[in-house]
Amino acid sequence: MNTLTVHLAEKSYPIFLGPVAESGPSLDRFCAGRNVLFAADSNTRAWQRPVLDLIEKSAMHLECFTFPAGEASKTIDTVLRMIEQASRANFGRDALFIAFGGGVCGDMTGFAAAIYMRGIPFIQIPTSLLAMVDSSIGGKTAVDTVFGKNLIGAFHQPLAVYIDTDFLKTLPERQFRNGMAEIIKAGVLGAPELYRMLKQTSMEKLRADRTLLETAVFQACDLKRRIVEQDECETHSSIRVRLNYGHTFGHAVELLSGFSLNHGESVAIGMDMAAQYAFEEGLCSREFLLSQRGLLQRYGFDLNAGNGLSPEEILRAMFHDKKNRHGKIRVILPESVGTVLVQEIPDPKKLEMFLRKYLAEVRS
């Protein structure tokens, strides 16, 4: 089993990469003598029993909370139902919440833990590739509103993260691809070896080769760990915010699609938009633009999937992005593999013109 540590002083925590069953003593240690609420989405039923057996060995009392899988469940109402169940069971501040599922489950359970009794501990056990390499690490917790993704939330670091790639064996191909967008993003941001490896392999090979897959997951997690350690709560203007590469465009596309496009598909489109904008601004080379575009297409992303949207709609949605400051849109733009920058766009008309041109080229 490989272990990474997110070093955040008294909030430091381990990331275990390997079979959860082999981490039983550690999971037992965290659950020992506690009231535990186990939150899971409906897609994970086949994998729950072995994990529940581990928890039941040492937990004082166990509550199970299950909700329908999918972004539509990521609401304050679901969080309140989770909290109400914990309250009815008389859970106090020494309780423990465990998130077992994809990013929606982790984000919501973490947020519920952040606000219940003014903050109780929680553990992340991600079951999707996207959650393993992205949302389970770093302490960002949130729910969506009608105005955009993750607009109600808090920073709340987990006690531990357990990453078991065996859970991915039953993950549908589309959902596996969903996570590949974040792995490709990690390669662009600051893991050149990962980027080169991804160019030399394929999604089919990654799924078939556990060692190769764990290497990719490990490197993506390590990149995120290093960035989070430098800027835990995204207080520096150009450090942790880099992890949002592709997200300013991508979240707008995802929201406007009514979530018919998933997060990874939308981020892939957002990364392509960001690279195209950077190229037109003279920030990155054509070679980089085409290299990243080719890599995204190699892993099956349809970069034309957002072509039914209008530039005006995308621009309006981008104004609700959390990274914006003083009413101005901020985007993360690439210069090369391993180098990105944060740029404020003071003139929305310029961005609208770019979007109009980009979408016209996509449709042609």
Tab-separated table of C-alpha atoms in Angstrom:
chain	number	residue	atom	x	y	z
A	1	MET	CA	0.000	0.000	0.000
A	2	ASN	CA	1.253	3.478	-0.908
A	3	THR	CA	0.659	6.364	1.476
A	4	LEU	CA	0.808	10.095	0.920
A	5	THR	CA	0.491	12.684	3.676
A	6	VAL	CA	-1.113	16.078	3.233
A	7	HIS	CA	0.983	18.231	5.557
A	8	LEU	CA	-1.251	20.912	7.100
A	9	ALA	CA	0.088	21.207	10.647
A	10	GLU	CA	-2.589	19.967	13.091
A	11	LYS	CA	-4.926	19.247	10.147
A	12	SER	CA	-2.513	16.870	8.374
A	13	TYR	CA	-3.966	13.593	7.156
A	14	PRO	CA	-2.969	10.419	5.290
A	15	ILE	CA	-4.063	9.278	1.844
A	16	PHE	CA	-3.984	5.480	1.638
A	17	LEU	CA	-3.730	3.987	-1.860
A	18	GLY	CA	-4.590	0.308	-1.871
A	19	PRO	CA	-7.323	-2.148	-0.885
A	20	VAL	CA	-9.496	-0.773	1.919
A	21	ALA	CA	-9.542	-4.231	3.525
A	22	GLU	CA	-5.788	-3.983	4.048
A	23	SER	CA	-6.370	-0.673	5.807
A	24	GLY	CA	-8.823	-2.247	8.235
A	25	PRO	CA	-6.839	-1.548	11.414
A	26	SER	CA	-6.509	2.140	10.491
A	27	LEU	CA	-10.204	2.464	9.661
A	28	ASP	CA	-11.011	0.630	12.892
A	29	ARG	CA	-8.823	3.091	14.788
A	30	PHE	CA	-10.703	6.090	13.420
A	31	CYS	CA	-14.106	4.509	14.149
A	32	ALA	CA	-13.293	3.072	17.572
A	33	GLY	CA	-15.883	4.067	20.165
A	34	ARG	CA	-17.566	6.599	17.872
A	35	ASN	CA	-21.053	7.057	16.535
A	36	VAL	CA	-20.591	6.785	12.762
A	37	LEU	CA	-22.835	8.014	9.966
A	38	PHE	CA	-22.019	6.198	6.732
A	39	ALA	CA	-23.228	8.265	3.752
A	40	ALA	CA	-23.357	6.528	0.377
A	41	ASP	CA	-24.856	7.111	-3.034
A	42	SER	CA	-27.144	4.545	-4.629
A	43	ASN	CA	-24.507	3.385	-7.124
A	44	THR	CA	-22.261	1.880	-4.448
A	45	ARG	CA	-24.507	-0.796	-2.947
A	46	ALA	CA	-22.432	-3.681	-4.349
A	47	TRP	CA	-19.292	-2.422	-2.586
A	48	GLN	CA	-20.710	-1.314	0.767
A	49	ARG	CA	-20.839	-4.547	2.792
A	50	PRO	CA	-17.080	-5.194	3.232
A	51	VAL	CA	-16.522	-1.574	4.286
A	52	LEU	CA	-19.492	-1.634	6.668
A	53	ASP	CA	-18.084	-4.819	8.221
A	54	LEU	CA	-14.835	-2.981	8.959
A	55	ILE	CA	-16.664	-0.039	10.519
A	56	GLU	CA	-18.995	-2.199	12.609
A	57	LYS	CA	-16.044	-3.926	14.263
A	58	SER	CA	-15.233	-0.867	16.342
A	59	ALA	CA	-17.969	1.773	15.966
A	60	MET	CA	-20.229	2.316	18.957
A	61	HIS	CA	-23.263	2.899	16.728
A	62	LEU	CA	-23.659	2.984	12.941
A	63	GLU	CA	-26.218	4.938	10.903
A	64	CYS	CA	-26.482	4.494	7.121
A	65	PHE	CA	-27.664	7.350	4.922
A	66	THR	CA	-28.242	6.628	1.220
A	67	PHE	CA	-29.290	9.097	-1.475
A	68	PRO	CA	-29.822	8.900	-5.259
A	69	ALA	CA	-26.524	9.104	-7.125
A	70	GLY	CA	-25.972	12.133	-9.329
A	71	GLU	CA	-25.436	15.873	-9.311
A	72	ALA	CA	-29.164	16.526	-8.837
A	73	SER	CA	-28.836	15.263	-5.236
A	74	LYS	CA	-26.071	17.731	-4.390
A	75	THR	CA	-28.344	20.187	-2.585
A	76	ILE	CA	-28.681	21.755	0.829
A	77	ASP	CA	-31.861	19.698	1.312
A	78	THR	CA	-29.906	16.430	1.078
A	79	VAL	CA	-27.349	17.743	3.545
A	80	LEU	CA	-30.109	18.737	5.979
A	81	ARG	CA	-31.620	15.244	5.762
A	82	MET	CA	-28.210	13.774	6.569
A	83	ILE	CA	-27.847	16.080	9.567
A	84	GLU	CA	-31.376	15.330	10.749
A	85	GLN	CA	-30.615	11.600	10.764
A	86	ALA	CA	-27.489	12.194	12.843
A	87	SER	CA	-29.490	14.416	15.214
A	88	ARG	CA	-32.259	11.845	15.675
A	89	ALA	CA	-29.560	9.310	16.591
A	90	ASN	CA	-28.203	11.761	19.218
A	91	PHE	CA	-24.811	12.089	17.560
A	92	GLY	CA	-22.573	14.574	19.351
A	93	ARG	CA	-19.347	16.342	18.446
A	94	ASP	CA	-17.404	13.095	18.876
A	95	ALA	CA	-19.312	11.511	15.971
A	96	LEU	CA	-17.703	10.632	12.653
A	97	PHE	CA	-19.176	10.966	9.147
A	98	ILE	CA	-17.847	8.697	6.385
A	99	ALA	CA	-18.402	9.486	2.702
A	100	PHE	CA	-18.550	6.406	0.480
A	101	GLY	CA	-19.191	7.300	-3.126
A	102	GLY	CA	-18.290	9.731	-5.864
A	103	GLY	CA	-17.538	13.428	-5.668
A	104	VAL	CA	-21.137	14.396	-4.954
A	105	CYS	CA	-21.162	12.149	-1.878
A	106	GLY	CA	-17.788	13.402	-0.643
A	107	ASP	CA	-18.621	17.067	-1.143
A	108	MET	CA	-21.991	16.801	0.611
A	109	THR	CA	-20.849	14.588	3.486
A	110	GLY	CA	-17.853	16.821	4.083
A	111	PHE	CA	-20.088	19.891	4.121
A	112	ALA	CA	-22.527	18.208	6.504
A	113	ALA	CA	-19.587	17.375	8.799
A	114	ALA	CA	-18.320	20.945	8.552
A	115	ILE	CA	-21.575	22.470	9.790
A	116	TYR	CA	-22.894	19.772	12.157
A	117	MET	CA	-22.196	20.805	15.751
A	118	ARG	CA	-19.935	23.529	14.250
A	119	GLY	CA	-17.675	20.876	12.795
A	120	ILE	CA	-17.055	17.161	13.325
A	121	PRO	CA	-14.499	14.838	11.649
A	122	PHE	CA	-15.151	12.898	8.471
A	123	ILE	CA	-13.398	10.360	6.264
A	124	GLN	CA	-13.376	10.141	2.464
A	125	ILE	CA	-13.640	6.752	0.746
A	126	PRO	CA	-14.048	7.745	-2.921
A	127	THR	CA	-15.440	5.153	-5.307
A	128	SER	CA	-15.151	7.055	-8.619
A	129	LEU	CA	-11.936	7.956	-10.423
A	130	LEU	CA	-12.907	11.640	-10.392
A	131	ALA	CA	-13.336	11.661	-6.622
A	132	MET	CA	-10.119	9.711	-6.072
A	133	VAL	CA	-7.881	12.163	-7.881
A	134	ASP	CA	-9.728	15.392	-7.179
A	135	SER	CA	-12.594	16.068	-4.796
A	136	SER	CA	-11.586	13.703	-1.974
A	137	ILE	CA	-8.342	15.611	-1.385
A	138	GLY	CA	-8.007	19.192	-0.213
A	139	GLY	CA	-10.979	19.780	2.061
A	140	LYS	CA	-13.310	21.567	-0.345
A	141	THR	CA	-16.896	20.712	0.565
A	142	ALA	CA	-20.028	22.180	-0.977
A	143	VAL	CA	-23.475	21.894	-2.509
A	144	ASP	CA	-24.885	23.424	-5.684
A	145	THR	CA	-27.519	26.127	-6.135
A	146	VAL	CA	-29.589	27.145	-9.148
A	147	PHE	CA	-26.954	29.819	-9.820
A	148	GLY	CA	-23.982	27.489	-10.082
A	149	LYS	CA	-21.904	24.635	-8.717
A	150	ASN	CA	-20.467	24.585	-5.209
A	151	LEU	CA	-21.712	28.031	-4.208
A	152	ILE	CA	-22.537	26.967	-0.626
A	153	GLY	CA	-19.605	25.287	1.076
A	154	ALA	CA	-16.704	25.288	3.486
A	155	PHE	CA	-13.100	24.177	3.752
A	156	HIS	CA	-13.073	21.117	6.027
A	157	GLN	CA	-10.168	18.689	5.810
A	158	PRO	CA	-10.855	14.953	6.258
A	159	LEU	CA	-9.271	12.737	8.888
A	160	ALA	CA	-8.099	10.382	6.142
A	161	VAL	CA	-8.676	9.399	2.522
A	162	TYR	CA	-8.857	5.747	1.408
A	163	ILE	CA	-8.333	5.177	-2.322
A	164	ASP	CA	-9.024	1.644	-3.521
A	165	THR	CA	-8.926	1.288	-7.313
A	166	ASP	CA	-10.793	-2.039	-7.043
A	167	PHE	CA	-13.940	0.084	-6.757
A	168	LEU	CA	-13.354	1.193	-10.348
A	169	LYS	CA	-13.890	-2.311	-11.757
A	170	THR	CA	-17.628	-1.734	-12.053
A	171	LEU	CA	-17.402	1.963	-12.916
A	172	PRO	CA	-19.096	2.661	-16.282
A	173	GLU	CA	-16.771	3.764	-19.064
A	174	ARG	CA	-18.248	7.253	-19.196
A	175	GLN	CA	-17.646	7.748	-15.478
A	176	PHE	CA	-14.088	6.447	-15.769
A	177	ARG	CA	-13.505	8.977	-18.546
A	178	ASN	CA	-15.003	11.622	-16.252
A	179	GLY	CA	-12.045	11.146	-13.898
A	180	MET	CA	-9.505	11.075	-16.715
A	181	ALA	CA	-10.134	14.787	-17.330
A	182	GLU	CA	-8.758	15.590	-13.878
A	183	ILE	CA	-5.774	13.275	-14.374
A	184	ILE	CA	-4.954	15.001	-17.669
A	185	LYS	CA	-5.394	18.345	-15.906
A	186	ALA	CA	-2.893	17.257	-13.248
A	187	GLY	CA	-0.391	16.405	-15.974
A	188	VAL	CA	-0.770	19.849	-17.539
A	189	LEU	CA	-0.542	21.670	-14.208
A	190	GLY	CA	2.677	20.233	-12.943
A	191	ALA	CA	3.241	16.528	-13.558
A	192	PRO	CA	5.107	16.332	-16.894
A	193	GLU	CA	5.954	12.641	-16.365
A	194	LEU	CA	2.262	11.884	-15.970
A	195	TYR	CA	1.463	13.901	-19.101
A	196	ARG	CA	4.058	11.935	-21.106
A	197	MET	CA	2.770	8.629	-19.741
A	198	LEU	CA	-0.799	9.493	-20.720
A	199	LYS	CA	0.328	10.286	-24.265
A	200	GLN	CA	1.943	6.853	-24.496
A	201	THR	CA	-0.988	4.815	-23.220
A	202	SER	CA	-4.787	4.749	-23.532
A	203	MET	CA	-7.864	4.555	-21.351
A	204	GLU	CA	-8.302	0.890	-22.226
A	205	LYS	CA	-4.762	0.062	-21.077
A	206	LEU	CA	-5.189	2.035	-17.866
A	207	ARG	CA	-8.364	0.155	-17.016
A	208	ALA	CA	-6.723	-3.196	-17.714
A	209	ASP	CA	-3.419	-2.587	-15.901
A	210	ARG	CA	-3.841	-1.966	-12.167
A	211	THR	CA	-0.206	-0.952	-11.691
A	212	LEU	CA	-0.424	1.604	-14.507
A	213	LEU	CA	-3.711	2.944	-13.153
A	214	GLU	CA	-2.396	3.248	-9.604
A	215	THR	CA	0.659	5.082	-10.917
A	216	ALA	CA	-1.538	7.628	-12.695
A	217	VAL	CA	-3.786	8.036	-9.641
A	218	PHE	CA	-0.788	8.367	-7.310
A	219	GLN	CA	0.852	11.069	-9.427
A	220	ALA	CA	-2.396	13.036	-9.777
A	221	CYS	CA	-3.004	12.837	-6.015
A	222	ASP	CA	0.573	13.839	-5.287
A	223	LEU	CA	0.254	16.917	-7.520
A	224	LYS	CA	-2.917	18.000	-5.739
A	225	ARG	CA	-1.369	17.295	-2.330
A	226	ARG	CA	1.616	19.527	-3.088
A	227	ILE	CA	-0.579	22.412	-4.232
A	228	VAL	CA	-2.975	22.130	-1.270
A	229	GLU	CA	-0.039	22.190	1.156
A	230	GLN	CA	1.053	25.531	-0.290
A	231	ASP	CA	-2.405	27.120	-0.195
A	232	GLU	CA	-4.964	25.224	1.860
A	233	CYS	CA	-7.884	27.652	1.591
A	234	GLU	CA	-7.145	29.237	-1.788
A	235	THR	CA	-6.044	32.493	-0.162
A	236	HIS	CA	-3.166	33.097	-2.566
A	237	SER	CA	-4.195	34.447	-5.934
A	238	SER	CA	-2.087	32.121	-8.046
A	239	ILE	CA	-1.464	28.845	-6.155
A	240	ARG	CA	-4.427	26.594	-5.321
A	241	VAL	CA	-6.658	28.425	-7.767
A	242	ARG	CA	-4.575	26.751	-10.494
A	243	LEU	CA	-6.430	23.517	-9.730
A	244	ASN	CA	-9.434	25.176	-11.371
A	245	TYR	CA	-7.778	24.987	-14.779
A	246	GLY	CA	-10.571	24.347	-17.290
A	247	HIS	CA	-13.241	24.865	-14.646
A	248	THR	CA	-14.300	28.475	-15.299
A	249	PHE	CA	-15.382	27.600	-18.834
A	250	GLY	CA	-16.222	24.023	-17.867
A	251	HIS	CA	-18.554	24.753	-14.940
A	252	ALA	CA	-20.523	27.130	-17.165
A	253	VAL	CA	-20.877	24.463	-19.857
A	254	GLU	CA	-21.833	21.823	-17.275
A	255	LEU	CA	-24.490	24.037	-15.678
A	256	LEU	CA	-25.984	25.131	-19.000
A	257	SER	CA	-26.172	21.550	-20.230
A	258	GLY	CA	-28.493	20.832	-17.311
A	259	PHE	CA	-25.771	18.415	-16.148
A	260	SER	CA	-26.357	16.209	-19.194
A	261	LEU	CA	-22.600	16.716	-19.618
A	262	ASN	CA	-20.759	15.417	-16.594
A	263	HIS	CA	-17.994	17.245	-14.756
A	264	GLY	CA	-15.072	15.643	-16.580
A	265	GLU	CA	-16.610	16.121	-20.017
A	266	SER	CA	-17.232	19.778	-19.202
A	267	VAL	CA	-13.738	20.333	-17.778
A	268	ALA	CA	-12.222	18.777	-20.916
A	269	ILE	CA	-14.144	21.290	-23.037
A	270	GLY	CA	-13.094	24.034	-20.614
A	271	MET	CA	-9.430	23.048	-20.890
A	272	ASP	CA	-9.653	23.205	-24.682
A	273	MET	CA	-11.350	26.613	-24.520
A	274	ALA	CA	-8.708	27.899	-22.091
A	275	ALA	CA	-5.854	26.648	-24.299
A	276	GLN	CA	-7.422	28.159	-27.418
A	277	TYR	CA	-7.862	31.498	-25.622
A	278	ALA	CA	-4.265	31.334	-24.351
A	279	PHE	CA	-3.002	30.605	-27.866
A	280	GLU	CA	-4.893	33.567	-29.300
A	281	GLU	CA	-3.446	35.756	-26.537
A	282	GLY	CA	0.069	34.585	-27.393
A	283	LEU	CA	0.511	32.797	-24.067
A	284	CYS	CA	0.962	29.232	-25.309
A	285	SER	CA	2.264	27.693	-28.485
A	286	ARG	CA	0.188	26.046	-31.180
A	287	GLU	CA	2.155	22.890	-30.405
A	288	PHE	CA	0.837	22.864	-26.831
A	289	LEU	CA	-2.727	23.625	-27.956
A	290	LEU	CA	-2.749	20.716	-30.393
A	291	SER	CA	-0.931	18.388	-27.983
A	292	GLN	CA	-3.503	18.913	-25.234
A	293	ARG	CA	-6.410	18.722	-27.697
A	294	GLY	CA	-5.063	15.480	-29.101
A	295	LEU	CA	-4.622	14.026	-25.618
A	296	LEU	CA	-8.192	14.888	-24.620
A	297	GLN	CA	-9.499	13.328	-27.820
A	298	ARG	CA	-7.262	10.276	-27.276
A	299	TYR	CA	-9.190	9.605	-24.073
A	300	GLY	CA	-12.515	9.944	-25.837
A	301	PHE	CA	-13.637	13.456	-24.956
A	302	ASP	CA	-16.034	15.061	-27.416
A	303	LEU	CA	-14.848	18.663	-27.485
A	304	ASN	CA	-17.837	19.610	-29.657
A	305	ALA	CA	-20.367	18.557	-27.021
A	306	GLY	CA	-21.118	22.114	-25.932
A	307	ASN	CA	-21.810	23.471	-29.388
A	308	GLY	CA	-25.531	23.985	-28.735
A	309	LEU	CA	-24.811	26.719	-26.204
A	310	SER	CA	-24.681	30.411	-26.970
A	311	PRO	CA	-21.712	32.643	-26.076
A	312	GLU	CA	-24.034	34.956	-24.142
A	313	GLU	CA	-25.277	32.067	-21.960
A	314	ILE	CA	-21.757	30.850	-21.241
A	315	LEU	CA	-20.581	34.350	-20.365
A	316	ARG	CA	-23.500	34.919	-17.966
A	317	ALA	CA	-22.792	31.623	-16.248
A	318	MET	CA	-19.088	32.450	-15.955
A	319	PHE	CA	-19.948	35.593	-13.984
A	320	HIS	CA	-21.158	33.328	-11.149
A	321	ASP	CA	-17.785	31.568	-10.870
A	322	LYS	CA	-16.280	31.582	-7.353
A	323	LYS	CA	-12.851	32.683	-8.593
A	324	ASN	CA	-14.122	36.032	-9.846
A	325	ARG	CA	-13.019	39.172	-8.059
A	326	HIS	CA	-14.596	42.644	-8.109
A	327	GLY	CA	-17.095	41.539	-10.739
A	328	LYS	CA	-14.347	40.500	-13.161
A	329	ILE	CA	-13.913	37.006	-14.573
A	330	ARG	CA	-10.665	35.197	-13.778
A	331	VAL	CA	-9.457	32.255	-15.824
A	332	ILE	CA	-6.493	29.890	-15.540
A	333	LEU	CA	-4.564	29.829	-18.782
A	334	PRO	CA	-1.778	27.458	-19.861
A	335	GLU	CA	1.641	28.500	-21.112
A	336	SER	CA	3.150	25.015	-21.409
A	337	VAL	CA	3.045	21.651	-19.662
A	338	GLY	CA	3.788	22.492	-16.033
A	339	THR	CA	3.127	26.233	-16.301
A	340	VAL	CA	-0.216	27.995	-16.019
A	341	LEU	CA	-1.172	31.501	-14.950
A	342	VAL	CA	-4.208	33.235	-13.508
A	343	GLN	CA	-5.496	36.074	-15.648
A	344	GLU	CA	-8.271	38.561	-15.037
A	345	ILE	CA	-10.398	39.460	-18.042
A	346	PRO	CA	-11.563	43.035	-17.477
A	347	ASP	CA	-13.520	43.294	-20.726
A	348	PRO	CA	-16.358	40.744	-20.976
A	349	LYS	CA	-16.985	41.783	-24.607
A	350	LYS	CA	-13.562	40.424	-25.515
A	351	LEU	CA	-14.435	37.094	-23.905
A	352	GLU	CA	-17.819	37.030	-25.631
A	353	MET	CA	-16.133	37.584	-28.996
A	354	PHE	CA	-13.751	34.726	-28.282
A	355	LEU	CA	-16.622	32.415	-27.311
A	356	ARG	CA	-18.555	33.362	-30.422
A	357	LYS	CA	-15.557	32.567	-32.624
A	358	TYR	CA	-14.737	29.332	-30.755
A	359	LEU	CA	-18.296	28.006	-30.953
A	360	ALA	CA	-18.578	28.992	-34.626
A	361	GLU	CA	-15.422	26.998	-35.424
A	362	VAL	CA	-16.731	24.030	-33.474
A	363	ARG	CA	-19.977	24.063	-35.431
A	364	SER	CA	-18.328	24.456	-38.842
